[in-house]
Amino acid sequence: MQAIRTNEAGLRRDEWLERLKLFGLGSPAILLILIILVIPVGWLFYVSFIGADGTFSLENYERMLRRKSYARIFQTTFEVSFLTTGLCILIGYPLAYFISGLPNRIANLCLITVLLPFWTSLLVRTYAWLVLLQKRGLVNEWAMSLGLWDEPIKMVHNMTGTLIGMVHIMLPFLILPVYGAMRAIDRDLMKAASNLGASPRHAFWTVFFPLTLPGLFAGSLMVFILCLGFFVTPAVLGGGKVIMVSMKIVSNIELFVNWGAASALGVVLLVSTVAILWIASRFLNLEKMTGGGH
Amino acid sequence: MTSRNSEALPISIRNVTKTYGAVHALNDVSLEVESGEFLTLLGPSGSGKTTLLMVLAGFTRPDCGSLKFGDREVIRTPPHLRDVGMTFQSYALFPHMTVAGNVGYPLKLRKVSKPDIAARVEGALDTVQLGGFGDRRIDQLSGGQRQRVAVARAIVFEPRILLMDEPLSALDKKLRDQMQIELRHLHEKLGMTTVYVTHDQREALTMSDRIAVVNHGRIMQLATPRDLYERPANRFVADFIGESTFLPVSRQGQTILFDGQPLLHDVPAPDTDNLSLMVRPERVVLSREGPREGANNFAATATDVVYQGDSYLLHAALASGGQIVLRGAMRGANASSLPSVGDALTLCLAPEDTVLIDGSER
């Protein structure tokens, strides 16, 4: 028996139209991404394979392998990124833990203070550190007048200064996701752990901490990746002694007008960032770790 | 798991008070829970029943009072040293652990050897009919299964006291009814002293050895389910447990009068001037042959008749003023014809069903 299929064609057409409309809404963004992301990155790849004589060559990559200075630059970049991420975790995690335990209103106030630095320009904040930390800066003057140390300590134009500035700028990127993960934890879980015989410390390490790992991981990854390509802060506070990949890219263009070499550095940075993301997502199955999330 | 090597412990709560600002969450509460007893704290939300349970578990620090598990004073003992099992309303299962990880958690803390943990976890899961579920993740379980895991985790370390905070409130009705019976059987099998919190009066009546009705941070009445239902201590308890209507009565010497007529009642009236007649809907009888000898008869007019399948509900206005609700079985004459709105009726209450209570709210 033939079933009656009233309005079938019309209904199918409606569904198709709806999808088309949705795609229409997304098309400006898709176009934008194509123009400002896909095409330039493709061009970047292309340029990196063009030698000084204008033909295809691997010389830009060869140079990176040949010269020791490049190895050192990459080493410094990863070192600064690792240290900044580590320090952000050490400072940010306890702070997020503290804020997450506060009553809602006070916690929100604290979060605003955490976000406050975002409202001032990166450059201003970096130069502020320069003023504070320099040889005759506020920190040295106060510390010496309080008798904490006798000679001014060198805190800028080196690794220390770079790290201080970077940690300050990166901290909110770590605190926010970690705080979010902490707020999402059902506080009954801690009660349950305690009721089952876990001391507060044990309950923290066996229940609370594992459940914040996805947030901590997301925050750390974000900080680390942002650090890899960071320019302003290490350039100002490193004083030429901390040379990261981004700074080498700038000098390749401004000093040597070598677009090929600069592009190759950019490609390596991009590829290593993607590789880190890929490895991270492979090794840490976040879904499983949190029981599928909520 | 089934072999019990520890005896249940009695709980002694004395003069426990907890205030939040000006609010008395617990107002000088004293309660003795016998060893092995299934005691339910029953009350509306905000009555203080959960606060009392949290005091027992050690999560709420009272202002003053004494709490003993057996002979041991525990009022200042932190929760992790109290050694009581507990289930939470939200189940509070650890989402990053498997079922076996959850159930084995308290054993690991107690330094039980690995093979012993595996055996006892499986035993506990068998007890709650979840044998073989050890490797499942928590998010793969249904609500009822999560509830069972929570129970298994609370009993696996053989605590001598078990606290349950509205454990069935998140389940649908059919499952809840089934779990009530299961928890009851579990209690009979394991015999641990159990304090159970619920706001569901039927659940309390079904499960408990005794029920403590809590309101405004006080215990209104502590009694067996039957006594609580049949002989409520005051109007709050009568109102909270079961459905009832109340009629004002007066006292003249030894006689209790309703609308000028003496009432026949088997149970003596409480010694107070503020008396009410408690009328349970299922105890009222619709008399189709007029007033009955040896019963209290009320002339009434039907104001509402509701068919409910297995029974019917009849609201009736008394000639003397006041309302009575009657629940009747759908059989005999009722099955073929229910009274209609506006009918003049005679309602009867046998002397043994005529219960006079203290009409005060507390």
XYZ file of C-alpha atoms in Angstrom:
656
model
C 0.000 0.000 0.000
C 1.302 3.431 -0.897
C 1.630 5.708 2.154
C 0.211 9.197 1.768
C 3.103 11.657 1.636
C 1.469 15.043 1.807
C 3.678 18.134 1.427
C 6.840 16.061 1.309
C 8.608 18.145 -1.339
C 7.694 21.444 0.284
C 8.911 20.364 3.725
C 12.193 19.143 2.308
C 12.637 22.429 0.498
C 12.025 24.355 3.766
C 14.737 22.388 5.508
C 17.185 23.038 2.672
C 16.399 26.754 2.752
C 16.969 26.872 6.496
C 20.418 25.355 6.101
C 21.245 27.801 3.368
C 20.253 30.687 5.612
C 22.496 29.401 8.395
C 25.391 29.111 5.997
C 24.628 32.638 4.816
C 25.008 33.888 8.377
C 28.387 32.210 8.684
C 29.728 33.234 5.291
C 31.243 36.633 6.223
C 33.306 34.973 8.935
C 34.315 32.156 6.628
C 35.363 34.658 3.978
C 37.298 36.712 6.517
C 39.193 33.685 7.794
C 40.020 32.742 4.230
C 41.360 36.208 3.409
C 43.261 37.048 6.580
C 44.352 33.609 7.724
C 44.449 30.878 5.130
C 45.888 32.901 2.257
C 48.628 34.723 4.259
C 49.728 31.527 5.980
C 49.898 29.803 2.636
C 51.949 32.682 1.311
C 54.187 32.466 4.385
C 54.913 28.827 3.602
C 55.598 29.714 0.000
C 58.011 32.560 0.793
C 59.957 30.402 3.253
C 60.928 28.120 0.401
C 62.210 30.935 -1.806
C 65.966 31.507 -1.662
C 67.936 34.744 -2.072
C 68.087 34.240 -5.835
C 64.301 34.030 -6.094
C 64.030 30.331 -6.912
C 62.838 27.376 -4.883
C 65.374 26.397 -2.249
C 65.674 25.034 1.267
C 68.400 27.465 2.218
C 66.260 29.256 4.803
C 65.767 26.017 6.700
C 69.344 24.879 6.166
C 70.586 28.087 7.736
C 68.528 27.389 10.824
C 70.123 23.984 11.215
C 73.615 25.172 10.398
C 73.932 28.189 12.635
C 74.295 27.666 16.379
C 72.638 30.997 17.149
C 69.315 29.716 15.834
C 69.431 26.686 18.086
C 70.068 28.986 21.014
C 67.157 31.214 20.050
C 64.783 28.280 19.936
C 66.160 27.022 23.212
C 65.635 30.431 24.830
C 62.110 30.650 23.427
C 61.099 27.295 24.870
C 62.916 27.999 28.116
C 61.137 31.304 28.651
C 57.799 29.736 27.706
C 58.279 26.784 30.057
C 59.414 28.909 32.960
C 56.624 31.444 32.480
C 54.026 28.678 32.314
C 55.478 27.000 35.391
C 55.532 30.216 37.395
C 51.992 31.048 36.280
C 50.829 27.654 37.572
C 52.645 28.102 40.873
C 51.167 31.550 41.419
C 47.842 31.209 39.617
C 46.558 27.867 40.887
C 46.612 28.738 44.603
C 45.092 32.135 43.811
C 42.276 30.568 41.781
C 41.733 28.076 44.616
C 41.511 30.891 47.122
C 39.071 32.916 44.996
C 36.881 29.905 44.218
C 36.288 29.397 47.931
C 35.030 32.940 48.480
C 31.371 33.963 48.510
C 30.088 34.823 45.032
C 30.140 38.596 45.273
C 33.644 38.850 46.668
C 34.876 36.252 44.201
C 33.573 38.321 41.295
C 35.326 41.381 42.667
C 38.568 39.428 42.891
C 38.167 38.229 39.315
C 37.763 41.793 38.127
C 41.055 42.645 39.827
C 42.645 39.718 38.069
C 41.314 41.008 34.756
C 42.161 44.642 35.456
C 45.598 44.482 33.770
C 43.812 43.613 30.511
C 42.379 47.099 30.447
C 45.773 48.748 30.121
C 47.980 48.397 27.098
C 50.591 45.712 27.043
C 53.252 48.260 26.243
C 52.354 50.447 29.195
C 52.509 47.507 31.564
C 55.847 46.392 30.188
C 57.396 49.846 30.518
C 55.931 50.123 34.001
C 57.953 47.064 34.957
C 61.004 48.659 33.424
C 60.520 51.701 35.634
C 59.914 49.583 38.716
C 62.717 47.104 38.262
C 65.590 49.134 36.838
C 68.795 49.766 38.725
C 67.554 53.022 40.278
C 63.936 51.877 40.140
C 61.326 51.801 42.891
C 61.929 48.201 43.928
C 65.674 48.558 44.310
C 65.407 51.926 46.090
C 62.842 50.659 48.587
C 64.571 47.389 49.211
C 67.836 49.173 49.880
C 66.272 51.778 52.139
C 64.602 48.964 54.071
C 67.960 47.221 54.263
C 66.849 44.106 52.361
C 69.922 44.300 50.129
C 72.831 46.748 49.895
C 73.665 46.826 46.189
C 71.034 47.337 43.502
C 70.015 43.975 42.051
C 69.838 43.617 38.291
C 66.236 42.784 37.600
C 65.741 44.003 34.046
C 67.563 43.523 30.769
C 67.914 39.859 31.630
C 65.926 36.634 32.105
C 64.567 37.712 35.504
C 62.976 40.845 34.143
C 61.561 39.014 31.146
C 59.987 36.374 33.352
C 58.518 38.904 35.798
C 56.892 40.810 32.963
C 55.687 37.722 31.103
C 54.207 36.067 34.200
C 52.345 39.237 35.036
C 50.836 39.444 31.585
C 50.047 35.734 31.240
C 48.601 35.121 34.696
C 44.938 35.896 33.836
C 45.053 33.393 30.961
C 45.849 30.707 33.473
C 43.643 31.833 36.332
C 40.402 32.119 34.370
C 40.125 28.545 33.060
C 41.431 27.098 36.319
C 38.936 29.148 38.301
C 36.169 28.000 35.952
C 37.095 24.366 36.491
C 37.164 24.863 40.242
C 33.748 26.511 40.369
C 32.270 23.654 38.364
C 33.269 21.105 41.003
C 30.369 19.926 43.135
C 31.435 20.747 46.694
C 29.605 17.639 47.879
C 32.454 15.675 46.308
C 34.874 17.076 48.852
C 32.399 16.321 51.620
C 32.041 12.775 50.323
C 35.803 12.280 50.240
C 36.075 13.610 53.753
C 33.211 11.440 54.964
C 34.872 8.369 53.445
C 37.971 9.044 55.521
C 40.172 11.344 53.455
C 42.064 14.064 55.305
C 41.615 17.522 53.759
C 45.000 17.253 52.046
C 44.305 13.793 50.687
C 40.838 14.825 49.505
C 42.425 17.723 47.658
C 44.975 15.581 45.827
C 42.697 12.648 45.039
C 39.473 14.478 44.184
C 39.781 18.236 43.774
C 43.063 18.477 41.929
C 42.326 15.781 39.317
C 39.036 17.495 38.514
C 40.782 20.840 37.923
C 43.331 19.260 35.580
C 41.392 19.995 32.374
C 41.183 23.681 33.319
C 44.794 23.772 34.425
C 45.824 22.057 31.232
C 43.849 24.429 29.012
C 45.266 27.458 30.830
C 48.835 26.208 30.738
C 48.594 25.400 27.056
C 47.224 28.835 26.292
C 49.990 30.551 28.288
C 52.688 28.387 26.748
C 51.552 28.992 23.187
C 51.125 32.719 23.713
C 54.647 32.807 25.189
C 56.176 31.078 22.176
C 55.329 33.976 19.909
C 55.670 36.801 22.429
C 57.590 39.906 21.374
C 57.073 43.164 23.274
C 57.854 42.087 26.815
C 61.032 40.076 26.157
C 62.207 42.796 23.759
C 61.815 45.567 26.331
C 62.603 43.754 29.583
C 65.157 41.347 28.111
C 67.278 44.225 26.899
C 68.682 42.260 23.979
C 69.943 39.473 26.207
C 66.869 37.302 25.908
C 66.356 36.675 22.228
C 63.232 34.799 21.271
C 62.072 33.600 17.871
C 59.724 36.535 17.388
C 62.602 38.977 17.865
C 64.779 37.141 15.375
C 61.933 37.352 12.862
C 61.799 41.117 13.334
C 65.560 41.528 12.949
C 65.544 39.332 9.831
C 63.066 41.703 8.231
C 64.179 45.068 9.606
C 67.910 44.537 9.560
C 68.509 42.073 6.763
C 65.291 42.454 4.741
C 65.331 38.698 4.358
C 61.663 37.738 4.048
C 62.502 34.148 3.287
C 64.447 33.655 6.512
C 61.761 35.421 8.549
C 59.030 33.309 6.945
C 60.921 30.098 7.648
C 61.158 31.045 11.325
C 57.465 31.797 11.344
C 56.714 28.433 9.785
C 58.815 26.589 12.347
C 57.101 28.442 15.170
C 53.679 27.689 13.733
C 54.436 24.046 13.108
C 55.903 23.515 16.570
C 52.860 25.151 18.147
C 50.488 22.929 16.204
C 52.642 19.919 17.075
C 52.453 20.751 20.771
C 48.682 21.065 20.582
C 48.414 17.785 18.745
C 50.680 15.901 21.144
C 48.882 17.390 24.111
C 45.484 16.333 22.855
C 46.794 12.868 22.035
C 48.377 12.191 25.378
C 45.782 13.718 27.621
C 42.369 12.495 26.785
C 40.480 15.283 28.466
C 37.073 13.755 27.901
C 38.049 10.651 29.770
C 39.812 12.530 32.511
C 36.699 14.432 33.511
C 34.222 11.672 32.851
C 32.913 13.307 29.710
C 32.383 16.732 31.201
C 28.975 18.128 31.952
C 30.490 -7.779 52.958
C 27.567 -9.729 54.328
C 29.485 -10.976 57.353
C 29.276 -8.207 59.877
C 32.242 -7.986 62.196
C 31.263 -4.735 63.839
C 28.246 -3.987 65.953
C 25.967 -1.064 65.208
C 26.396 1.969 67.441
C 23.734 4.044 69.182
C 23.749 7.799 68.592
C 23.081 10.230 71.367
C 22.322 13.843 70.475
C 22.008 16.205 73.426
C 21.003 19.862 73.436
C 22.409 20.635 70.018
C 21.812 24.219 68.889
C 22.882 25.859 65.660
C 21.998 29.424 64.744
C 22.567 31.310 61.509
C 22.225 34.949 62.500
C 18.854 35.159 64.225
C 17.562 31.913 62.724
C 17.609 28.764 64.804
C 18.451 25.999 62.345
C 18.557 23.666 65.326
C 16.967 24.673 68.576
C 18.142 22.615 71.537
C 17.667 19.264 69.822
C 18.042 16.070 71.812
C 17.534 12.653 70.249
C 18.553 9.118 71.070
C 18.949 6.789 68.116
C 19.065 3.168 69.191
C 21.735 0.879 67.884
C 20.657 -0.784 64.645
C 17.619 1.424 64.319
C 16.350 2.961 61.078
C 15.406 6.470 62.101
C 14.050 9.043 59.689
C 14.266 12.794 60.082
C 11.152 14.063 58.346
C 10.273 17.679 57.791
C 9.581 20.379 55.243
C 12.497 22.127 53.561
C 14.256 24.533 55.888
C 13.077 22.616 58.935
C 16.584 21.793 60.111
C 16.591 18.073 59.280
C 19.516 18.361 56.877
C 21.400 20.595 59.293
C 21.030 17.895 61.923
C 22.371 15.270 59.518
C 25.300 17.538 58.661
C 26.047 17.881 62.360
C 26.091 14.071 62.612
C 28.463 13.839 59.636
C 30.647 16.645 60.980
C 30.168 19.136 58.137
C 28.250 21.619 60.251
C 29.709 22.781 63.541
C 26.915 23.434 66.048
C 27.042 26.294 68.548
C 26.766 23.937 71.457
C 25.651 20.466 72.416
C 26.935 16.947 72.689
C 27.048 14.144 70.136
C 28.022 10.606 71.021
C 28.513 7.588 68.796
C 28.337 4.808 71.378
C 30.444 6.084 74.269
C 32.631 8.274 72.094
C 32.063 12.033 72.137
C 32.494 13.179 68.546
C 31.121 16.709 68.470
C 34.614 18.110 67.798
C 35.845 15.205 65.665
C 36.510 16.246 62.048
C 34.398 14.424 59.435
C 37.163 12.205 58.108
C 37.744 10.681 61.521
C 34.105 9.955 62.330
C 33.929 6.694 60.410
C 30.294 6.962 59.365
C 28.925 6.063 55.946
C 26.930 8.667 54.109
C 25.012 9.081 50.876
C 24.365 12.494 49.384
C 21.357 13.888 47.609
C 23.548 14.554 44.549
C 25.203 11.128 45.052
C 28.596 12.920 45.031
C 30.269 10.176 43.030
C 33.772 11.030 41.854
C 33.409 11.576 38.097
C 37.071 10.927 37.361
C 36.990 7.428 38.832
C 35.314 4.237 37.708
C 32.569 2.591 39.725
C 35.169 0.341 41.355
C 37.413 3.361 41.985
C 34.580 5.093 43.788
C 33.580 2.111 45.891
C 37.202 1.224 46.648
C 38.107 4.786 47.677
C 37.332 4.407 51.400
C 39.137 1.033 51.486
C 42.258 2.472 49.881
C 42.286 5.152 52.568
C 42.079 2.443 55.188
C 45.158 0.730 53.723
C 43.304 -2.430 52.757
C 45.415 -4.661 50.497
C 44.705 -4.574 46.767
C 43.193 -8.077 46.408
C 41.018 -7.433 49.470
C 39.815 -4.160 47.982
C 38.835 -5.890 44.746
C 36.953 -8.596 46.625
C 35.132 -6.220 48.940
C 34.249 -3.806 46.136
C 32.732 -6.664 44.159
C 30.899 -7.817 47.290
C 29.473 -4.366 47.907
C 28.435 -4.030 44.274
C 26.734 -7.426 44.483
C 24.873 -6.251 47.562
C 23.383 -3.348 45.607
C 22.826 -5.605 42.563
C 25.501 -3.982 40.439
C 27.872 -6.961 40.242
C 30.183 -6.631 37.227
C 29.731 -2.868 36.895
C 33.136 -2.070 38.417
C 34.778 -0.902 35.190
C 31.970 1.425 34.147
C 32.434 5.153 34.197
C 30.040 7.153 36.327
C 28.584 8.995 33.340
C 27.580 5.672 31.818
C 25.192 4.955 34.682
C 21.525 5.787 35.064
C 20.249 7.696 38.076
C 19.165 4.536 39.860
C 22.522 2.883 39.237
C 24.389 5.926 40.533
C 22.265 5.756 43.651
C 23.297 2.130 44.150
C 26.978 2.958 43.656
C 26.650 5.707 46.259
C 25.132 3.202 48.680
C 27.822 0.617 47.916
C 30.524 3.213 48.587
C 28.901 4.180 51.874
C 28.658 0.613 53.194
C 31.808 -0.986 51.777
C 33.980 -0.017 54.739
C 31.374 -1.417 57.115
C 30.640 1.723 59.068
C 28.551 1.214 62.177
C 26.453 4.264 61.369
C 24.932 5.171 58.011
C 23.596 8.627 57.157
C 21.402 9.185 54.112
C 20.475 12.622 52.829
C 17.340 12.389 50.654
C 18.934 9.594 48.661
C 15.905 8.871 46.496
C 14.660 12.365 45.740
C 16.164 12.472 42.244
C 14.607 9.195 41.098
C 11.277 8.742 39.378
C 8.411 7.363 41.398
C 8.505 3.708 40.305
C 12.238 3.421 40.916
C 11.893 5.252 44.202
C 9.299 2.772 45.463
C 11.544 -0.107 44.476
C 14.645 1.446 46.075
C 12.732 2.076 49.305
C 12.131 -1.629 49.700
C 15.710 -2.432 48.684
C 17.238 0.009 51.159
C 14.975 -1.414 53.843
C 16.191 -4.958 53.063
C 19.773 -3.742 52.997
C 19.324 -2.258 56.428
C 17.882 -5.514 57.761
C 20.831 -7.387 56.291
C 23.629 -5.080 57.455
C 22.018 -3.827 60.626
C 23.886 -0.536 60.883
C 22.290 2.351 62.737
C 20.743 4.440 59.993
C 19.651 8.060 60.027
C 17.648 8.917 56.950
C 16.554 12.382 55.892
C 13.524 12.933 53.683
C 10.695 15.353 53.111
C 8.528 12.586 51.662
C 6.159 11.369 54.363
C 5.228 8.183 52.535
C 8.892 7.269 52.172
C 9.343 7.864 55.886
C 6.326 5.720 56.776
C 7.494 2.927 54.461
C 11.049 2.662 55.666
C 11.456 3.735 59.242
C 11.522 2.047 62.609
C 10.907 5.466 64.079
C 10.353 8.901 62.613
C 11.386 12.225 64.089
C 9.251 15.004 62.644
C 11.327 18.173 62.498
C 10.119 21.736 62.104
C 11.629 25.118 62.957
C 14.763 23.399 64.226
C 12.887 21.325 66.784
C 11.726 17.750 66.978
C 7.929 17.910 66.969
C 7.376 14.240 67.613
C 9.430 11.082 67.760
C 7.398 7.926 67.253
C 6.870 4.780 65.222
C 5.217 5.332 61.837
C 1.937 3.918 63.130
C 1.833 6.065 66.252
C 2.789 9.109 64.247
C -0.047 8.581 61.826
C -2.671 7.473 64.313
C -1.762 9.663 67.274
C -0.023 12.801 66.081
C 1.204 14.938 68.937
C 0.002 18.209 67.470
C -1.607 19.786 64.496
C 1.628 20.319 62.569
C 2.444 16.617 62.673
C -1.136 15.642 61.826
C -1.109 17.999 58.881
C 2.329 17.028 57.621
C 1.797 13.278 57.788
C -1.071 12.160 55.596
C -3.987 14.281 54.514
C -6.430 15.431 57.118
C -9.037 17.999 57.866
C -9.468 19.527 61.296
C -12.661 20.488 63.054
C -12.834 22.654 66.162
C -14.233 20.951 69.245
C -14.845 22.113 72.783
C -14.484 20.416 76.126
C -17.184 20.257 78.798
C -15.860 18.354 81.781
C -14.986 14.893 80.448
C -17.157 15.282 77.370
C -15.932 16.570 74.047
C -18.500 18.457 72.043
C -18.669 19.112 68.338
C -21.416 21.482 67.242
C -23.113 20.930 70.597
C -23.170 17.150 70.201
C -21.005 14.863 72.391
C -18.367 12.928 70.416
C -17.783 9.215 70.883
C -14.049 8.520 71.028
C -12.073 5.475 72.169
C -8.773 7.201 72.821
C -8.689 9.792 75.601
C -8.310 13.381 74.472
C -5.003 15.127 75.278
C -5.094 17.337 78.323
C -5.465 20.723 76.708
C -8.209 23.223 76.025
C -7.128 23.836 72.452
C -8.521 20.620 70.964
C -9.132 19.671 67.348
C -10.830 16.695 65.799
C -8.525 15.141 63.189
C -10.396 13.561 60.305
C -8.365 11.302 58.009
C -10.071 11.031 54.587
C -9.877 7.223 54.432
C -11.453 6.803 57.888
C -14.654 8.652 57.095
C -17.461 6.506 55.809
C -20.269 7.583 53.515
C -23.474 6.163 54.941
C -26.178 5.671 52.340
C -28.707 4.480 54.933
C -28.652 7.570 57.171
C -27.100 8.071 60.628
C -25.498 4.986 62.177
C -25.861 3.808 65.759
C -22.627 3.891 67.804
C -20.781 6.261 65.459
C -20.340 10.009 65.129
C -22.602 11.209 62.325
C -22.186 14.427 60.359
C -24.774 15.920 58.028
C -22.991 17.355 54.986
C -23.410 18.502 51.404
C -21.109 17.283 48.646
C -19.148 20.200 47.150
C -16.696 18.330 44.942
C -16.364 14.747 43.755
C -13.147 13.587 42.105
C -12.731 10.236 40.402
C -9.181 8.925 40.896
C -9.263 5.435 39.455
C -8.673 3.242 42.482
C -10.606 5.563 44.761
C -12.656 8.723 44.807
C -12.238 11.915 46.752
C -15.265 13.684 48.147
C -15.200 17.195 49.570
C -18.167 17.933 51.746
C -19.354 21.014 53.603
C -20.763 20.279 57.050
C -24.122 21.685 58.029
C -22.443 23.175 61.091
C -19.722 24.803 59.009
C -16.319 23.305 58.227
C -15.063 20.933 55.596
C -14.495 17.192 55.543
C -12.615 15.287 52.887
C -13.493 11.655 52.356
C -11.607 9.053 50.358
C -13.658 6.024 49.380
C -12.843 2.814 47.582
C -14.231 2.335 44.087
C -16.308 -0.728 44.735
C -19.839 -1.784 45.593
C -22.378 0.982 45.278
C -19.657 3.566 44.585
C -18.489 1.792 41.467
C -21.844 2.239 39.796
C -22.803 5.659 41.135
C -20.767 8.274 42.947
C -22.504 11.046 44.875
C -22.980 14.216 42.851
C -22.242 17.759 43.862
C -25.073 19.164 45.968
C -26.241 15.815 47.371
C -27.134 15.780 51.056
C -25.035 13.074 52.729
C -24.446 11.447 56.071
C -20.794 10.941 56.949
C -19.822 8.601 59.775
C -16.718 8.353 61.909
C -16.328 5.275 64.129
C -15.271 5.937 67.768
C -11.892 4.212 67.195
C -11.235 6.563 64.271
C -12.231 9.644 66.202
C -8.898 11.163 67.168
C -8.652 14.331 69.201
C -5.386 16.180 69.017
C -3.684 19.187 70.460
C -4.743 21.905 68.054
C -1.617 24.023 68.510
C 0.892 24.240 65.677
C 3.862 23.209 67.808
